[in-house]
PDB file of C-alpha atoms in Angstrom:
ATOM      1  CA  PRO A   1     231.275  -3.209-110.288  1.00 69.00           C
ATOM      2  CA  CYS A   2     231.357  -0.439-109.904  1.00 81.00           C
ATOM      3  CA  ASN A   3     229.219   2.023-112.778  1.00 85.00           C
ATOM      4  CA  LEU A   4     230.697   5.457-112.707  1.00 92.00           C
ATOM      5  CA  THR A   5     227.432   6.673-115.502  1.00 94.00           C
ATOM      6  CA  GLY A   6     225.708   9.660-113.094  1.00 95.00           C
ATOM      7  CA  TRP A   7     227.125  12.732-110.976  1.00 96.00           C
ATOM      8  CA  TRP A   8     229.842  11.950-107.904  1.00 95.00           C
ATOM      9  CA  GLU A   9     230.893  14.795-105.721  1.00 93.00           C
ATOM     10  CA  ASN A  10     234.289  15.511-104.211  1.00 92.00           C
ATOM     11  CA  ASP A  11     235.100  16.576-100.403  1.00 91.00           C
ATOM     12  CA  LEU A  12     235.442  20.230-102.733  1.00 91.00           C
ATOM     13  CA  GLY A  13     231.967  21.037-104.091  1.00 92.00           C
ATOM     14  CA  SER A  14     233.080  20.114-107.591  1.00 93.00           C
ATOM     15  CA  LYS A  15     231.134  18.061-108.611  1.00 95.00           C
ATOM     16  CA  MET A  16     231.348  15.295-112.231  1.00 96.00           C
ATOM     17  CA  GLN A  17     229.110  13.614-114.566  1.00 97.00           C
ATOM     18  CA  VAL A  18     229.657  10.877-116.802  1.00 97.00           C
ATOM     19  CA  PHE A  19     226.981  10.619-119.216  1.00 97.00           C
ATOM     20  CA  LYS A  20     227.913   6.477-120.161  1.00 92.00           C
ATOM     21  CA  VAL A  21     231.103   3.937-119.507  1.00 92.00           C
ATOM     22  CA  ASN A  22     230.697   2.227-123.494  1.00 93.00           C
ATOM     23  CA  ASN A  23     231.466  -2.009-123.656  1.00 88.00           C
ATOM     24  CA  ASP A  24     235.383  -1.286-124.127  1.00 90.00           C
ATOM     25  CA  GLY A  25     235.768   1.328-120.450  1.00 91.00           C
ATOM     26  CA  THR A  26     235.822   4.857-123.074  1.00 95.00           C
ATOM     27  CA  PHE A  27     233.607   7.279-121.061  1.00 97.00           C
ATOM     28  CA  SER A  28     232.976  11.297-121.177  1.00 97.00           C
ATOM     29  CA  GLY A  29     231.396  13.511-119.057  1.00 97.00           C
ATOM     30  CA  GLU A  30     231.275  17.120-117.789  1.00 96.00           C
ATOM     31  CA  TYR A  31     233.167  18.458-114.741  1.00 94.00           C
ATOM     32  CA  HIS A  32     231.774  21.512-112.688  1.00 92.00           C
ATOM     33  CA  THR A  33     234.353  23.279-110.299  1.00 89.00           C
ATOM     34  CA  ALA A  34     233.725  24.536-107.059  1.00 85.00           C
ATOM     35  CA  VAL A  35     237.802  25.286-107.090  1.00 80.00           C
ATOM     36  CA  SER A  36     239.425  27.423-109.316  1.00 76.00           C
ATOM     37  CA  SER A  37     242.861  29.803-109.323  1.00 76.00           C
ATOM     38  CA  THR A  38     241.852  31.883-112.111  1.00 73.00           C
ATOM     39  CA  LYS A  39     240.066  35.548-111.991  1.00 78.00           C
ATOM     40  CA  LYS A  40     237.093  34.022-115.724  1.00 78.00           C
ATOM     41  CA  PRO A  41     233.779  32.643-114.242  1.00 80.00           C
ATOM     42  CA  ILE A  42     234.581  28.516-113.203  1.00 81.00           C
ATOM     43  CA  GLN A  43     231.442  27.156-116.635  1.00 86.00           C
ATOM     44  CA  PRO A  44     231.317  23.394-116.846  1.00 91.00           C
ATOM     45  CA  SER A  45     234.632  21.509-118.471  1.00 93.00           C
ATOM     46  CA  PRO A  46     234.633  18.727-120.674  1.00 95.00           C
ATOM     47  CA  LEU A  47     235.979  15.315-119.493  1.00 97.00           C
ATOM     48  CA  ILE A  48     237.566  11.998-121.422  1.00 98.00           C
ATOM     49  CA  GLY A  49     238.713   8.705-120.057  1.00 97.00           C
ATOM     50  CA  SER A  50     239.002   4.882-119.715  1.00 96.00           C
ATOM     51  CA  GLN A  51     237.752   2.944-117.108  1.00 93.00           C
ATOM     52  CA  HIS A  52     239.799  -0.426-116.716  1.00 90.00           C
ATOM     53  CA  LEU A  53     237.079  -3.418-116.034  1.00 79.00           C
ATOM     54  CA  ASP A  54     237.821  -5.825-114.359  1.00 76.00           C
ATOM     55  CA  GLU A  55     235.482  -9.416-112.993  1.00 74.00           C
ATOM     56  CA  ASP A  56     235.556  -7.630-109.040  1.00 68.00           C
ATOM     57  CA  GLY A  57     234.299  -4.428-109.965  1.00 60.00           C
ATOM     58  CA  GLN A  58     236.559  -2.742-108.530  1.00 67.00           C
ATOM     59  CA  CYS A  59     237.958  -0.605-110.729  1.00 88.00           C
ATOM     60  CA  THR A  60     240.578   1.663-111.489  1.00 94.00           C
ATOM     61  CA  PHE A  61     240.165   4.738-114.009  1.00 96.00           C
ATOM     62  CA  GLY A  62     241.603   7.580-115.404  1.00 97.00           C
ATOM     63  CA  PHE A  63     240.304  10.917-116.791  1.00 97.00           C
ATOM     64  CA  THR A  64     241.301  14.513-118.246  1.00 97.00           C
ATOM     65  CA  VAL A  65     239.051  17.470-117.827  1.00 95.00           C
ATOM     66  CA  ASN A  66     240.350  20.334-120.871  1.00 93.00           C
ATOM     67  CA  TRP A  67     239.338  23.878-118.752  1.00 89.00           C
ATOM     68  CA  LYS A  68     239.311  25.775-122.333  1.00 86.00           C
ATOM     69  CA  LYS A  69     236.086  27.071-121.768  1.00 83.00           C
ATOM     70  CA  PHE A  70     237.894  29.573-118.758  1.00 83.00           C
ATOM     71  CA  SER A  71     241.283  28.733-117.614  1.00 86.00           C
ATOM     72  CA  ASP A  72     244.347  27.575-119.871  1.00 85.00           C
ATOM     73  CA  SER A  73     244.843  24.298-118.125  1.00 90.00           C
ATOM     74  CA  THR A  74     244.652  20.366-118.022  1.00 94.00           C
ATOM     75  CA  ALA A  75     243.738  18.415-115.248  1.00 95.00           C
ATOM     76  CA  VAL A  76     244.951  14.399-115.224  1.00 97.00           C
ATOM     77  CA  PHE A  77     242.715  12.614-112.221  1.00 96.00           C
ATOM     78  CA  VAL A  78     243.786   8.863-111.600  1.00 98.00           C
ATOM     79  CA  GLY A  79     241.570   6.357-109.203  1.00 96.00           C
ATOM     80  CA  GLN A  80     239.769   3.287-108.338  1.00 93.00           C
ATOM     81  CA  CYS A  81     235.992   2.993-107.643  1.00 90.00           C
ATOM     82  CA  PHE A  82     235.559   0.808-103.935  1.00 87.00           C
ATOM     83  CA  ASN A  83     232.335  -0.091-103.127  1.00 83.00           C
ATOM     84  CA  GLY A  84     232.495   0.763 -99.573  1.00 78.00           C
ATOM     85  CA  ASP A  85     231.282  -1.384 -96.782  1.00 83.00           C
ATOM     86  CA  ASP A  86     227.411   0.272 -96.676  1.00 88.00           C
ATOM     87  CA  GLY A  87     227.049  -0.268 -99.910  1.00 82.00           C
ATOM     88  CA  LYS A  88     227.686   2.778-101.829  1.00 87.00           C
ATOM     89  CA  GLU A  89     230.035   3.585-104.385  1.00 88.00           C
ATOM     90  CA  VAL A  90     232.978   5.898-103.392  1.00 90.00           C
ATOM     91  CA  LEU A  91     236.011   6.856-105.746  1.00 93.00           C
ATOM     92  CA  HIS A  92     239.559   7.675-104.718  1.00 94.00           C
ATOM     93  CA  THR A  93     241.191   9.875-106.917  1.00 95.00           C
ATOM     94  CA  SER A  94     244.949  11.917-107.221  1.00 96.00           C
ATOM     95  CA  TRP A  95     245.000  14.583-110.429  1.00 95.00           C
ATOM     96  CA  LEU A  96     247.662  16.319-111.902  1.00 96.00           C
ATOM     97  CA  LEU A  97     247.196  20.027-112.980  1.00 92.00           C
ATOM     98  CA  ARG A  98     249.322  21.540-115.734  1.00 93.00           C
ATOM     99  CA  GLU A  99     249.386  25.473-116.175  1.00 89.00           C
ATOM    100  CA  LYS A 100     249.788  26.933-119.281  1.00 89.00           C
ATOM    101  CA  VAL A 101     253.817  29.542-118.595  1.00 91.00           C
ATOM    102  CA  ASP A 102     255.179  32.067-120.860  1.00 92.00           C
ATOM    103  CA  SER A 103     258.477  30.130-120.909  1.00 94.00           C
ATOM    104  CA  GLU A 104     260.020  27.401-119.981  1.00 95.00           C
ATOM    105  CA  PRO A 105     262.401  28.559-117.315  1.00 94.00           C
ATOM    106  CA  GLY A 106     258.915  29.154-116.073  1.00 92.00           C
ATOM    107  CA  ASP A 107     257.915  25.694-116.219  1.00 93.00           C
ATOM    108  CA  TRP A 108     259.366  24.414-112.389  1.00 93.00           C
ATOM    109  CA  LYS A 109     255.714  26.673-111.023  1.00 91.00           C
ATOM    110  CA  ALA A 110     253.032  24.500-114.323  1.00 91.00           C
ATOM    111  CA  THR A 111     252.312  22.297-112.546  1.00 92.00           C
ATOM    112  CA  ARG A 112     250.276  21.049-109.429  1.00 88.00           C
TER     113      ARG A 112
END
């Protein structure tokens, strides 16, 4: 089975540490992004998530990152863990990022 606990790195150099996956699939950790549009210094940000645990080990999961330490935005990630042919675990994810806007007319540009 795929174990999310530990360090993960994506193609852009961002890193995520999952501290521990509980028996019910919940987990927490920190996300260390390598990319940001804010002018403030990037800082590690808390994440919280849930993993769907099943028999074949190629589990789906989702987590939320609150960038509150340096940005007015929140991101959600969903993905699946795969056991590759080489035996290494690989995560494939998609994400949405919501930035704060000052008014409802600006809502159209708030989600990427």
